[in-house]
mmCIF file of C-alpha atoms in Angstrom:
data_model
loop_
_atom_site.group_PDB
_atom_site.id
_atom_site.type_symbol
_atom_site.label_atom_id
_atom_site.label_comp_id
_atom_site.label_asym_id
_atom_site.label_seq_id
_atom_site.Cartn_x
_atom_site.Cartn_y
_atom_site.Cartn_z
ATOM 1 C CA MET A 1 -29.199 -29.818 -22.261
ATOM 2 C CA ILE A 2 -28.414 -29.082 -18.634
ATOM 3 C CA PRO A 3 -24.967 -30.475 -17.692
ATOM 4 C CA PHE A 4 -26.038 -31.156 -14.113
ATOM 5 C CA ARG A 5 -28.635 -33.688 -15.263
ATOM 6 C CA ILE A 6 -26.617 -35.630 -17.832
ATOM 7 C CA ASP A 7 -24.847 -38.868 -17.028
ATOM 8 C CA TRP A 8 -23.793 -38.021 -13.493
ATOM 9 C CA LYS A 9 -22.670 -41.079 -11.579
ATOM 10 C CA PRO A 10 -25.248 -41.982 -8.941
ATOM 11 C CA VAL A 11 -24.311 -42.178 -5.287
ATOM 12 C CA PRO A 12 -25.806 -45.018 -3.224
ATOM 13 C CA ILE A 13 -28.291 -43.678 -0.666
ATOM 14 C CA PRO A 14 -26.242 -44.847 2.355
ATOM 15 C CA ALA A 15 -23.141 -43.115 0.969
ATOM 16 C CA LEU A 16 -25.187 -40.010 0.166
ATOM 17 C CA VAL A 17 -26.596 -39.807 3.687
ATOM 18 C CA ILE A 18 -23.315 -40.626 5.466
ATOM 19 C CA SER A 19 -21.335 -38.158 3.340
ATOM 20 C CA ALA A 20 -23.850 -35.355 3.814
ATOM 21 C CA LEU A 21 -24.026 -35.983 7.573
ATOM 22 C CA ALA A 22 -20.217 -36.047 7.805
ATOM 23 C CA ALA A 23 -20.028 -32.734 5.936
ATOM 24 C CA ILE A 24 -22.708 -31.199 8.162
ATOM 25 C CA GLY A 25 -20.840 -32.529 11.208
ATOM 26 C CA PHE A 26 -17.656 -30.907 9.925
ATOM 27 C CA CYS A 27 -19.523 -27.626 9.454
ATOM 28 C CA ILE A 28 -20.662 -27.747 13.086
ATOM 29 C CA TYR A 29 -17.095 -28.536 14.159
ATOM 30 C CA ALA A 30 -15.829 -25.589 12.061
ATOM 31 C CA LEU A 31 -18.418 -23.265 13.629
ATOM 32 C CA VAL A 32 -17.419 -24.310 17.135
ATOM 33 C CA ARG A 33 -13.707 -23.895 16.307
ATOM 34 C CA SER A 34 -14.204 -20.744 14.245
ATOM 35 C CA GLY A 35 -10.951 -18.891 13.746
ATOM 36 C CA GLU A 36 -8.831 -21.898 14.665
ATOM 37 C CA PHE A 37 -6.750 -24.460 12.796
ATOM 38 C CA LEU A 38 -9.089 -27.307 11.788
ATOM 39 C CA PHE A 39 -7.996 -30.920 11.367
ATOM 40 C CA LEU A 40 -8.402 -30.757 7.556
ATOM 41 C CA ASP A 41 -5.859 -27.945 7.564
ATOM 42 C CA HIS A 42 -3.177 -30.571 8.226
ATOM 43 C CA VAL A 43 -3.921 -31.843 4.706
ATOM 44 C CA ASN A 44 -3.833 -28.334 3.251
ATOM 45 C CA LEU A 45 -0.581 -27.228 4.894
ATOM 46 C CA PRO A 46 1.788 -29.282 2.684
ATOM 47 C CA PHE A 47 0.049 -27.920 -0.435
ATOM 48 C CA HIS A 48 0.382 -24.395 0.948
ATOM 49 C CA GLU A 49 4.083 -24.816 1.649
ATOM 50 C CA PHE A 50 4.716 -26.476 -1.722
ATOM 51 C CA GLY A 51 2.988 -23.511 -3.363
ATOM 52 C CA HIS A 52 5.591 -21.171 -1.877
ATOM 53 C CA LEU A 53 8.391 -23.331 -3.233
ATOM 54 C CA PHE A 54 6.867 -23.800 -6.690
ATOM 55 C CA PHE A 55 5.687 -20.236 -7.276
ATOM 56 C CA SER A 56 8.941 -18.743 -5.959
ATOM 57 C CA LEU A 57 10.381 -19.793 -9.327
ATOM 58 C CA PHE A 58 8.383 -16.866 -10.744
ATOM 59 C CA GLY A 59 9.580 -14.227 -8.294
ATOM 60 C CA GLU A 60 9.580 -13.419 -4.597
ATOM 61 C CA MET A 61 6.094 -11.881 -4.402
ATOM 62 C CA THR A 62 4.606 -14.653 -6.538
ATOM 63 C CA GLY A 63 6.208 -17.118 -4.126
ATOM 64 C CA ILE A 64 4.516 -15.405 -1.197
ATOM 65 C CA TRP A 65 1.147 -15.595 -2.966
ATOM 66 C CA GLY A 66 1.961 -19.182 -3.987
ATOM 67 C CA GLY A 67 0.980 -20.801 -0.710
ATOM 68 C CA THR A 68 -2.566 -19.519 -0.873
ATOM 69 C CA LEU A 69 -2.770 -20.074 -4.624
ATOM 70 C CA MET A 70 -1.770 -23.733 -4.307
ATOM 71 C CA GLN A 71 -4.303 -24.247 -1.500
ATOM 72 C CA LEU A 72 -6.969 -23.282 -4.018
ATOM 73 C CA ILE A 73 -5.474 -24.765 -7.182
ATOM 74 C CA ILE A 74 -5.169 -28.338 -5.851
ATOM 75 C CA PRO A 75 -8.803 -28.913 -4.792
ATOM 76 C CA PHE A 76 -10.123 -26.898 -7.745
ATOM 77 C CA SER A 77 -8.047 -28.907 -10.252
ATOM 78 C CA ILE A 78 -9.256 -32.187 -8.819
ATOM 79 C CA LEU A 79 -12.823 -30.829 -8.805
ATOM 80 C CA VAL A 80 -12.526 -30.059 -12.536
ATOM 81 C CA TYR A 81 -11.246 -33.593 -13.167
ATOM 82 C CA PHE A 82 -14.239 -35.104 -11.343
ATOM 83 C CA PHE A 83 -16.619 -32.669 -13.033
ATOM 84 C CA ILE A 84 -15.415 -33.757 -16.482
ATOM 85 C CA ARG A 85 -15.926 -37.395 -15.458
ATOM 86 C CA ARG A 86 -19.341 -36.575 -13.928
ATOM 87 C CA GLU A 87 -18.307 -38.048 -10.578
ATOM 88 C CA THR A 88 -20.937 -36.689 -8.197
ATOM 89 C CA ALA A 89 -19.183 -37.655 -4.973
ATOM 90 C CA GLY A 90 -15.796 -36.430 -6.204
ATOM 91 C CA VAL A 91 -17.151 -33.023 -7.206
ATOM 92 C CA PHE A 92 -18.909 -32.730 -3.853
ATOM 93 C CA PHE A 93 -15.818 -33.653 -1.842
ATOM 94 C CA CYS A 94 -13.528 -31.304 -3.765
ATOM 95 C CA ALA A 95 -15.973 -28.397 -3.645
ATOM 96 C CA PHE A 96 -16.355 -28.896 0.093
ATOM 97 C CA TRP A 97 -12.560 -29.108 0.434
ATOM 98 C CA LEU A 98 -12.160 -25.906 -1.577
ATOM 99 C CA GLY A 99 -14.622 -24.159 0.763
ATOM 100 C CA GLU A 100 -12.753 -25.419 3.812
ATOM 101 C CA ASN A 101 -9.527 -24.037 2.339
ATOM 102 C CA LEU A 102 -11.219 -20.662 2.054
ATOM 103 C CA LEU A 103 -12.091 -20.831 5.766
ATOM 104 C CA ASN A 104 -8.437 -21.536 6.529
ATOM 105 C CA ILE A 105 -7.247 -18.715 4.287
ATOM 106 C CA GLY A 106 -9.727 -16.407 6.017
ATOM 107 C CA VAL A 107 -8.193 -17.271 9.400
ATOM 108 C CA TYR A 108 -4.734 -16.504 8.006
ATOM 109 C CA VAL A 109 -5.833 -13.178 6.456
ATOM 110 C CA ASN A 110 -7.579 -12.200 9.688
ATOM 111 C CA ASP A 111 -4.238 -12.561 11.492
ATOM 112 C CA ALA A 112 -2.357 -10.242 9.108
ATOM 113 C CA ARG A 113 -2.030 -7.402 11.650
ATOM 114 C CA THR A 114 -2.243 -9.399 14.860
ATOM 115 C CA LEU A 115 0.492 -11.883 13.897
ATOM 116 C CA ALA A 116 -0.662 -14.273 16.614
ATOM 117 C CA LEU A 117 -0.716 -17.510 14.567
ATOM 118 C CA HIS A 118 2.147 -19.935 15.009
ATOM 119 C CA LEU A 119 3.613 -20.254 11.548
ATOM 120 C CA VAL A 120 5.504 -23.238 10.170
ATOM 121 C CA GLY A 121 9.177 -22.634 10.822
ATOM 122 C CA GLY A 122 8.353 -19.295 12.444
ATOM 123 C CA GLY A 123 8.554 -17.672 9.011
ATOM 124 C CA GLU A 124 7.142 -14.435 7.721
ATOM 125 C CA HIS A 125 3.387 -13.907 7.588
ATOM 126 C CA ASP A 126 2.208 -14.146 3.948
ATOM 127 C CA TRP A 127 -0.865 -12.024 4.369
ATOM 128 C CA ASN A 128 0.906 -9.340 6.386
ATOM 129 C CA ILE A 129 3.301 -8.974 3.453
ATOM 130 C CA ILE A 130 0.592 -9.232 0.769
ATOM 131 C CA LEU A 131 -1.852 -6.793 2.340
ATOM 132 C CA GLY A 132 0.986 -4.495 3.405
ATOM 133 C CA SER A 133 2.307 -4.313 -0.149
ATOM 134 C CA LEU A 134 -1.220 -3.546 -1.403
ATOM 135 C CA LYS A 135 -1.684 -0.880 1.307
ATOM 136 C CA MET A 136 -4.714 -2.835 2.554
ATOM 137 C CA LEU A 137 -3.417 -4.149 5.860
ATOM 138 C CA ARG A 138 -5.976 -2.194 7.874
ATOM 139 C CA HIS A 139 -8.744 -4.058 5.989
ATOM 140 C CA ASP A 140 -7.545 -7.540 6.977
ATOM 141 C CA HIS A 141 -10.596 -8.356 9.116
ATOM 142 C CA TYR A 142 -13.042 -7.259 6.420
ATOM 143 C CA ILE A 143 -11.200 -9.199 3.708
ATOM 144 C CA ALA A 144 -10.996 -12.245 5.979
ATOM 145 C CA ALA A 145 -14.744 -12.072 6.662
ATOM 146 C CA MET A 146 -15.457 -12.008 2.914
ATOM 147 C CA ILE A 147 -13.167 -14.989 2.290
ATOM 148 C CA LYS A 148 -14.691 -16.957 5.173
ATOM 149 C CA SER A 149 -18.202 -16.136 3.944
ATOM 150 C CA LEU A 150 -17.280 -17.413 0.499
ATOM 151 C CA GLY A 151 -15.898 -20.566 2.129
ATOM 152 C CA TRP A 152 -19.141 -21.161 4.016
ATOM 153 C CA PHE A 153 -21.157 -20.525 0.860
ATOM 154 C CA VAL A 154 -19.074 -23.052 -1.103
ATOM 155 C CA MET A 155 -19.205 -25.680 1.670
ATOM 156 C CA LEU A 156 -22.934 -25.399 2.293
ATOM 157 C CA GLY A 157 -23.667 -25.070 -1.415
ATOM 158 C CA SER A 158 -21.719 -28.262 -2.100
ATOM 159 C CA ILE A 159 -23.810 -30.160 0.458
ATOM 160 C CA VAL A 160 -27.059 -28.937 -1.095
ATOM 161 C CA TRP A 161 -25.779 -29.699 -4.618
ATOM 162 C CA PHE A 162 -24.705 -33.197 -3.542
ATOM 163 C CA LEU A 163 -28.085 -33.995 -1.997
ATOM 164 C CA VAL A 164 -29.997 -32.622 -4.990
ATOM 165 C CA MET A 165 -27.806 -34.526 -7.450
ATOM 166 C CA GLY A 166 -28.103 -37.681 -5.368
ATOM 167 C CA MET A 167 -31.873 -37.488 -5.287
ATOM 168 C CA ARG A 168 -32.126 -36.648 -9.017
ATOM 169 C CA ALA A 169 -30.025 -39.685 -9.870
ATOM 170 C CA ARG A 170 -32.470 -41.800 -7.859
ATOM 171 C CA GLU A 171 -35.477 -40.290 -9.667
ATOM 172 C CA GLU A 172 -33.921 -40.722 -13.114
ATOM 173 C CA SER A 173 -32.887 -44.340 -12.494
ATOM 174 C CA SER A 174 -36.318 -45.439 -11.264
#
């Protein structure tokens, strides 16, 4: 049996349309503000900073990686929870959120050599340290482009998945 067709919670058509349009609107906003701090990043920032604190328990370098790790772990963990419960809208939202986090991480990675972003507390630049320690600092723009591309793929893929799942639920219930 295909897990995407079994017992997924249907989404009312108005909610399906409004949610998809809101996500598409956010994508347009993100395109226009490409390379900038987006309003959803205000939600992600506390998770990022908590990740530094939490993962620093496992060593200095792990603590530096921790901000980015936590930005990905939080939406992915919630996505898994909704996936297990077959919550269509929850999976969509969390997948979209995960993709948006990847856009934000891409902006941060892209700044690894430039160091132009205003950091919280004026601290050290995570990705300058990470890529520097890996001897990959000169590849920051390429790595950032790959991360951003993955973010766009996840965001747009989540919209398509949500619409397909929403329409399938309608077909199966009628």
